[in-house]
Short mmCIF file of C-alpha atoms in Angstrom, two decimals:
data_model
loop_
_atom_site.label_atom_id
_atom_site.label_comp_id
_atom_site.label_asym_id
_atom_site.label_seq_id
_atom_site.Cartn_x
_atom_site.Cartn_y
_atom_site.Cartn_z
CA UNK U 1 -83.18 -70.69 -36.38
CA UNK U 2 -84.53 -72.81 -33.57
CA UNK U 3 -88.31 -72.67 -32.58
CA UNK U 4 -89.73 -70.52 -29.88
CA UNK U 5 -90.78 -73.05 -27.35
CA UNK U 6 -94.32 -71.86 -25.57
CA UNK U 7 -94.98 -71.84 -22.43
CA UNK U 8 -98.54 -73.43 -21.91
CA UNK U 9 -100.95 -71.39 -19.99
CA UNK U 10 -101.51 -72.41 -16.05
CA UNK U 11 -105.28 -72.79 -15.63
CA UNK U 12 -106.04 -71.34 -12.91
CA UNK U 13 -109.04 -71.64 -10.03
CA UNK U 14 -111.65 -68.98 -9.70
CA UNK U 15 -114.35 -68.74 -7.15
CA UNK U 16 -118.40 -67.97 -7.42
CA UNK U 17 -120.36 -68.35 -3.93
CA UNK U 18 -123.66 -68.56 -4.96
CA UNK U 19 -124.76 -65.45 -1.91
CA UNK U 20 -122.21 -63.33 -2.52
CA UNK U 21 -120.53 -62.59 -5.79
CA UNK U 22 -121.96 -61.92 -9.24
CA UNK U 23 -119.04 -62.94 -11.36
CA UNK U 24 -116.03 -66.00 -10.66
CA UNK U 25 -113.22 -63.92 -8.83
CA UNK U 26 -110.05 -65.44 -9.21
CA UNK U 27 -108.54 -67.51 -6.00
CA UNK U 28 -105.80 -65.98 -4.28
CA UNK U 29 -102.84 -68.41 -3.04
CA UNK U 30 -103.53 -67.95 0.55
CA UNK U 31 -107.16 -68.80 0.04
CA UNK U 32 -108.79 -71.77 1.32
CA UNK U 33 -111.08 -73.47 -0.67
CA UNK U 34 -113.24 -75.59 1.40
CA UNK U 35 -113.62 -72.68 3.64
CA UNK U 36 -114.31 -70.04 0.78
CA UNK U 37 -117.46 -72.21 0.81
CA UNK U 38 -118.25 -73.48 4.23
CA UNK U 39 -115.65 -72.78 6.90
CA UNK U 40 -117.45 -76.01 9.28
CA UNK U 41 -116.39 -78.81 7.55
CA UNK U 42 -113.93 -80.40 5.56
CA UNK U 43 -115.95 -81.21 2.93
CA UNK U 44 -119.00 -79.14 0.78
CA UNK U 45 -120.94 -79.84 -2.42
CA UNK U 46 -119.36 -78.04 -5.72
CA UNK U 47 -119.75 -77.50 -9.29
CA UNK U 48 -116.80 -77.64 -11.45
CA UNK U 49 -116.30 -76.69 -15.17
CA UNK U 50 -113.84 -75.06 -17.10
CA UNK U 51 -114.39 -71.79 -18.63
CA UNK U 52 -112.33 -69.78 -21.07
CA UNK U 53 -109.08 -71.18 -19.79
CA UNK U 54 -110.48 -70.75 -16.22
CA UNK U 55 -111.60 -73.40 -13.93
CA UNK U 56 -115.30 -72.13 -11.86
CA UNK U 57 -115.68 -73.71 -8.26
CA UNK U 58 -119.53 -72.87 -7.23
CA UNK U 59 -121.85 -73.47 -4.83
CA UNK U 60 -124.75 -72.14 -7.02
CA UNK U 61 -127.29 -75.03 -7.72
CA UNK U 62 -127.44 -76.65 -11.24
CA UNK U 63 -130.34 -77.89 -12.94
CA UNK U 64 -127.79 -80.41 -15.14
CA UNK U 65 -125.72 -81.57 -12.73
CA UNK U 66 -125.44 -82.77 -9.63
CA UNK U 67 -123.08 -80.76 -7.29
CA UNK U 68 -119.54 -83.01 -6.17
CA UNK U 69 -117.46 -83.53 -2.77
CA UNK U 70 -114.56 -80.96 -2.68
CA UNK U 71 -112.81 -82.06 0.54
CA UNK U 72 -109.14 -81.17 2.11
CA UNK U 73 -107.97 -82.73 5.88
CA UNK U 74 -108.05 -81.43 9.00
CA UNK U 75 -104.30 -80.28 8.44
CA UNK U 76 -104.64 -78.70 5.32
CA UNK U 77 -101.89 -76.16 5.16
CA UNK U 78 -104.08 -73.24 3.76
CA UNK U 79 -107.05 -73.60 6.43
CA UNK U 80 -104.47 -73.44 9.42
CA UNK U 81 -102.10 -70.71 7.66
CA UNK U 82 -101.44 -67.38 10.43
CA UNK U 83 -102.42 -64.27 8.78
CA UNK U 84 -99.19 -62.71 9.45
CA UNK U 85 -97.31 -65.56 7.22
CA UNK U 86 -94.73 -63.84 5.27
CA UNK U 87 -94.55 -65.69 1.61
CA UNK U 88 -92.38 -65.08 -0.93
CA UNK U 89 -94.06 -63.15 -3.63
CA UNK U 90 -93.64 -65.71 -6.23
CA UNK U 91 -95.26 -68.14 -4.08
CA UNK U 92 -97.96 -65.10 -2.78
CA UNK U 93 -99.59 -64.08 -6.38
CA UNK U 94 -99.15 -67.65 -8.25
CA UNK U 95 -102.90 -68.18 -7.60
CA UNK U 96 -104.07 -71.60 -7.48
CA UNK U 97 -103.71 -74.18 -10.19
CA UNK U 98 -105.74 -76.96 -11.68
CA UNK U 99 -104.68 -80.70 -12.02
CA UNK U 100 -106.57 -83.51 -13.34
CA UNK U 101 -105.67 -87.41 -11.91
CA UNK U 102 -107.56 -90.80 -13.60
CA UNK U 103 -108.90 -92.94 -11.41
CA UNK U 104 -108.87 -95.92 -14.48
CA UNK U 105 -110.77 -99.23 -13.62
CA UNK U 106 -109.02 -102.32 -15.65
CA UNK U 107 -112.39 -104.72 -17.07
CA UNK U 108 -111.50 -106.61 -14.18
CA UNK U 109 -111.47 -104.00 -11.76
CA UNK U 110 -107.89 -102.84 -10.68
CA UNK U 111 -107.45 -99.34 -10.28
CA UNK U 112 -103.92 -98.38 -11.58
CA UNK U 113 -101.67 -96.00 -8.99
CA UNK U 114 -98.02 -94.66 -9.62
CA UNK U 115 -95.05 -94.18 -7.45
CA UNK U 116 -94.13 -90.78 -7.87
CA UNK U 117 -90.18 -90.54 -8.77
CA UNK U 118 -87.69 -89.84 -5.81
CA UNK U 119 -86.56 -86.71 -7.66
CA UNK U 120 -89.44 -84.53 -7.75
CA UNK U 121 -89.83 -81.61 -6.10
CA UNK U 122 -93.50 -82.05 -4.75
CA UNK U 123 -94.27 -85.04 -3.03
CA UNK U 124 -91.41 -87.52 -4.17
CA UNK U 125 -91.90 -91.01 -3.55
CA UNK U 126 -95.69 -90.33 -3.02
CA UNK U 127 -98.57 -93.28 -4.42
CA UNK U 128 -100.70 -91.06 -6.75
CA UNK U 129 -103.42 -91.83 -9.96
CA UNK U 130 -101.60 -90.46 -13.18
CA UNK U 131 -102.49 -87.34 -13.75
CA UNK U 132 -100.58 -83.95 -13.77
CA UNK U 133 -101.36 -79.83 -14.87
CA UNK U 134 -104.77 -78.46 -17.35
CA UNK U 135 -103.02 -76.95 -19.53
CA UNK U 136 -104.67 -73.90 -21.94
CA UNK U 137 -107.60 -75.24 -24.16
CA UNK U 138 -107.76 -78.58 -23.29
CA UNK U 139 -111.06 -80.47 -21.68
CA UNK U 140 -109.88 -82.29 -18.02
CA UNK U 141 -110.49 -85.60 -20.12
CA UNK U 142 -107.95 -84.27 -22.49
CA UNK U 143 -105.40 -83.13 -19.97
CA UNK U 144 -105.76 -86.53 -17.83
CA UNK U 145 -105.55 -88.65 -20.40
CA UNK U 146 -101.88 -86.86 -21.94
CA UNK U 147 -100.90 -86.98 -18.69
CA UNK U 148 -101.85 -90.83 -18.03
CA UNK U 149 -100.12 -91.35 -21.73
CA UNK U 150 -96.74 -89.68 -20.86
CA UNK U 151 -96.81 -91.16 -17.49
CA UNK U 152 -96.83 -94.47 -18.05
CA UNK U 153 -96.61 -95.07 -21.45
CA UNK U 154 -100.82 -96.63 -22.07
CA UNK U 155 -102.64 -94.61 -24.55
CA UNK U 156 -106.35 -94.69 -23.93
CA UNK U 157 -109.46 -92.61 -25.29
CA UNK U 158 -112.91 -92.53 -24.25
CA UNK U 159 -114.30 -94.47 -26.51
CA UNK U 160 -112.51 -97.41 -24.66
CA UNK U 161 -114.83 -97.10 -21.34
CA UNK U 162 -118.10 -97.89 -20.04
CA UNK U 163 -120.83 -94.98 -21.73
CA UNK U 164 -117.62 -94.01 -23.89
CA UNK U 165 -116.23 -90.91 -21.63
CA UNK U 166 -114.67 -90.17 -18.60
CA UNK U 167 -117.00 -88.97 -15.79
CA UNK U 168 -115.51 -85.91 -12.94
CA UNK U 169 -115.85 -87.99 -9.79
CA UNK U 170 -114.70 -85.89 -6.54
CA UNK U 171 -112.46 -82.56 -5.65
CA UNK U 172 -109.58 -82.01 -3.54
CA UNK U 173 -107.44 -79.03 -1.79
CA UNK U 174 -104.07 -80.38 -2.51
CA UNK U 175 -100.72 -78.30 -0.75
CA UNK U 176 -97.64 -79.05 -0.96
CA UNK U 177 -95.70 -79.63 1.90
CA UNK U 178 -98.67 -81.63 3.15
CA UNK U 179 -98.57 -80.19 6.76
CA UNK U 180 -97.19 -76.75 7.95
CA UNK U 181 -94.46 -78.72 10.30
CA UNK U 182 -93.42 -79.83 7.23
CA UNK U 183 -92.69 -76.26 5.91
CA UNK U 184 -94.36 -73.13 4.59
CA UNK U 185 -96.71 -73.75 1.74
CA UNK U 186 -95.15 -73.83 -2.01
CA UNK U 187 -98.05 -75.01 -4.06
CA UNK U 188 -101.56 -75.31 -4.09
CA UNK U 189 -103.92 -77.43 -6.33
CA UNK U 190 -107.65 -78.09 -6.92
CA UNK U 191 -107.08 -81.83 -7.72
CA UNK U 192 -110.35 -82.82 -9.98
CA UNK U 193 -110.45 -86.58 -10.21
CA UNK U 194 -111.71 -88.80 -13.27
CA UNK U 195 -113.05 -92.16 -13.27
CA UNK U 196 -113.42 -94.71 -16.03
CA UNK U 197 -113.60 -98.02 -16.55
CA UNK U 198 -112.01 -99.77 -19.37
CA UNK U 199 -114.98 -101.85 -21.54
CA UNK U 200 -111.95 -104.66 -22.83
CA UNK U 201 -109.02 -104.11 -21.32
CA UNK U 202 -107.94 -105.88 -18.11
CA UNK U 203 -105.16 -105.31 -16.36
CA UNK U 204 -102.82 -107.88 -17.47
CA UNK U 205 -103.02 -106.89 -20.92
CA UNK U 206 -102.81 -103.46 -19.83
CA UNK U 207 -99.51 -103.91 -17.98
CA UNK U 208 -97.91 -105.22 -21.56
CA UNK U 209 -98.47 -101.85 -23.20
CA UNK U 210 -96.84 -99.87 -19.98
CA UNK U 211 -93.49 -97.72 -20.56
CA UNK U 212 -93.61 -95.64 -17.33
CA UNK U 213 -91.81 -92.58 -17.95
CA UNK U 214 -88.26 -92.11 -15.53
CA UNK U 215 -88.56 -88.32 -15.02
CA UNK U 216 -92.17 -88.24 -13.63
CA UNK U 217 -92.62 -92.20 -12.14
CA UNK U 218 -90.38 -94.90 -10.83
CA UNK U 219 -93.02 -97.59 -10.23
CA UNK U 220 -96.92 -98.26 -10.99
CA UNK U 221 -99.36 -101.41 -10.03
CA UNK U 222 -103.08 -102.35 -10.50
CA UNK U 223 -104.09 -102.85 -6.90
CA UNK U 224 -107.35 -105.61 -6.61
CA UNK U 225 -110.64 -103.91 -4.28
CA UNK U 226 -108.99 -105.25 -1.10
CA UNK U 227 -105.98 -103.80 -1.32
CA UNK U 228 -107.79 -100.66 -2.25
CA UNK U 229 -110.17 -101.02 0.71
CA UNK U 230 -107.05 -101.44 3.50
CA UNK U 231 -105.69 -98.82 1.89
CA UNK U 232 -108.97 -96.58 2.09
CA UNK U 233 -108.52 -97.42 5.81
CA UNK U 234 -105.31 -96.48 6.66
CA UNK U 235 -106.63 -93.04 8.04
CA UNK U 236 -104.95 -89.65 8.04
CA UNK U 237 -107.76 -87.66 10.20
CA UNK U 238 -107.70 -90.58 13.14
CA UNK U 239 -103.65 -91.57 12.29
CA UNK U 240 -105.02 -95.13 11.94
CA UNK U 241 -102.43 -97.61 10.26
CA UNK U 242 -103.11 -101.08 10.31
CA UNK U 243 -100.72 -102.91 11.92
CA UNK U 244 -102.80 -106.15 11.49
CA UNK U 245 -103.40 -106.22 7.99
CA UNK U 246 -106.64 -108.51 7.44
CA UNK U 247 -106.16 -112.25 6.55
CA UNK U 248 -106.86 -111.80 3.01
CA UNK U 249 -105.15 -109.36 2.18
CA UNK U 250 -101.18 -110.17 0.88
CA UNK U 251 -97.89 -109.00 2.43
CA UNK U 252 -96.57 -107.74 -1.10
CA UNK U 253 -98.05 -106.70 -4.62
CA UNK U 254 -97.05 -106.90 -8.21
CA UNK U 255 -95.81 -104.01 -9.74
CA UNK U 256 -93.62 -102.58 -12.38
CA UNK U 257 -90.58 -100.79 -11.30
CA UNK U 258 -87.72 -99.53 -13.06
CA UNK U 259 -84.26 -100.90 -12.69
CA UNK U 260 -80.89 -98.78 -12.11
CA UNK U 261 -80.23 -99.13 -16.20
CA UNK U 262 -83.57 -97.58 -16.53
CA UNK U 263 -84.96 -100.69 -17.74
CA UNK U 264 -88.79 -101.71 -16.77
CA UNK U 265 -89.04 -105.07 -14.39
CA UNK U 266 -91.75 -106.52 -13.00
CA UNK U 267 -91.61 -107.48 -9.19
CA UNK U 268 -92.87 -107.36 -5.56
CA UNK U 269 -93.24 -105.02 -3.44
CA UNK U 270 -93.84 -105.03 0.00
CA UNK U 271 -97.90 -103.51 0.93
CA UNK U 272 -97.03 -102.46 4.42
CA UNK U 273 -95.74 -98.70 2.82
CA UNK U 274 -99.33 -98.03 1.19
CA UNK U 275 -101.18 -98.36 4.59
CA UNK U 276 -98.82 -95.98 5.99
CA UNK U 277 -100.36 -92.71 7.06
CA UNK U 278 -99.42 -88.76 6.82
CA UNK U 279 -97.31 -88.81 10.43
CA UNK U 280 -96.73 -84.98 12.44
CA UNK U 281 -92.58 -85.10 11.55
CA UNK U 282 -91.10 -84.20 8.14
CA UNK U 283 -91.57 -86.90 6.54
CA UNK U 284 -92.15 -85.67 2.73
CA UNK U 285 -90.06 -88.05 1.25
CA UNK U 286 -91.44 -91.07 3.43
CA UNK U 287 -93.60 -93.51 0.62
CA UNK U 288 -96.81 -93.76 1.28
CA UNK U 289 -100.41 -92.93 -0.68
CA UNK U 290 -101.56 -89.40 -0.61
CA UNK U 291 -104.14 -88.13 1.53
CA UNK U 292 -105.93 -87.38 -1.66
CA UNK U 293 -105.60 -90.21 -3.34
CA UNK U 294 -107.14 -92.32 -0.28
CA UNK U 295 -110.19 -89.66 -0.71
CA UNK U 296 -110.50 -89.93 -4.52
CA UNK U 297 -110.52 -94.49 -3.85
CA UNK U 298 -112.97 -94.20 -0.96
CA UNK U 299 -115.35 -92.27 -4.01
CA UNK U 300 -114.24 -95.24 -6.03
CA UNK U 301 -115.07 -98.01 -3.32
CA UNK U 302 -118.75 -95.80 -3.03
CA UNK U 303 -119.43 -95.61 -6.33
CA UNK U 304 -118.81 -99.25 -7.26
CA UNK U 305 -120.13 -101.21 -4.27
#
């Protein structure tokens, strides 16, 4: 008799507003997370924590931790959603999932990004940090490092990082498709970004351990501060795309990709796609760095300046 395969428990977002909620309440799929706390801004300050397989977001003051930024873009589909929209029941009632992404910094100050495989249902061909869903009974760090290993083959433990831990850095409200004119919302996530810096492993040594998972990733690259600064400067809100890169900005970057034989090879890729901004047209398959990733990289630049 074959073993019964269990489906991992989905971790959903619960909300607790300091002035309105006595207890955390389950967030609805059509509920904008940023707007729940502040409808006037693209960002708000919140605390977030796992409790009994739920992820609670709150603006209550905590004596133990500093609040972190929660952001969404001005074109957030849930924020822009018409109250009269008719979504399928399986979408309306699915709640808001919790994801985790790891901004892993090598000893030589580079960040690993991966390009999502083109056959994936959500955000195909988009550059993001390694990450995925948080499953029942996992901490954010456990989930982040599990997904990191699954996607890149690189096994990292908190003990390898400065301070022997990964730190929660920021939150992003993610919706797919990314804009309403790309289609009705199908997925709604709270993405939690973790940051850790390796104490003894540089990008070259870490690259020797990479083995990307073709079901999820088709390329990865360690990017330095100059390239990351240019990516962050390509601003979706202002539709600013760097047409004339800085003199010290390379036209290509080194990456590991999957060949047609599904073998990992090193090559040079053009930098221009990483500097694209999300357009108003239906470009769901266009290679670029995701808006949430740009936000997380911006927080990393501020953290490490």
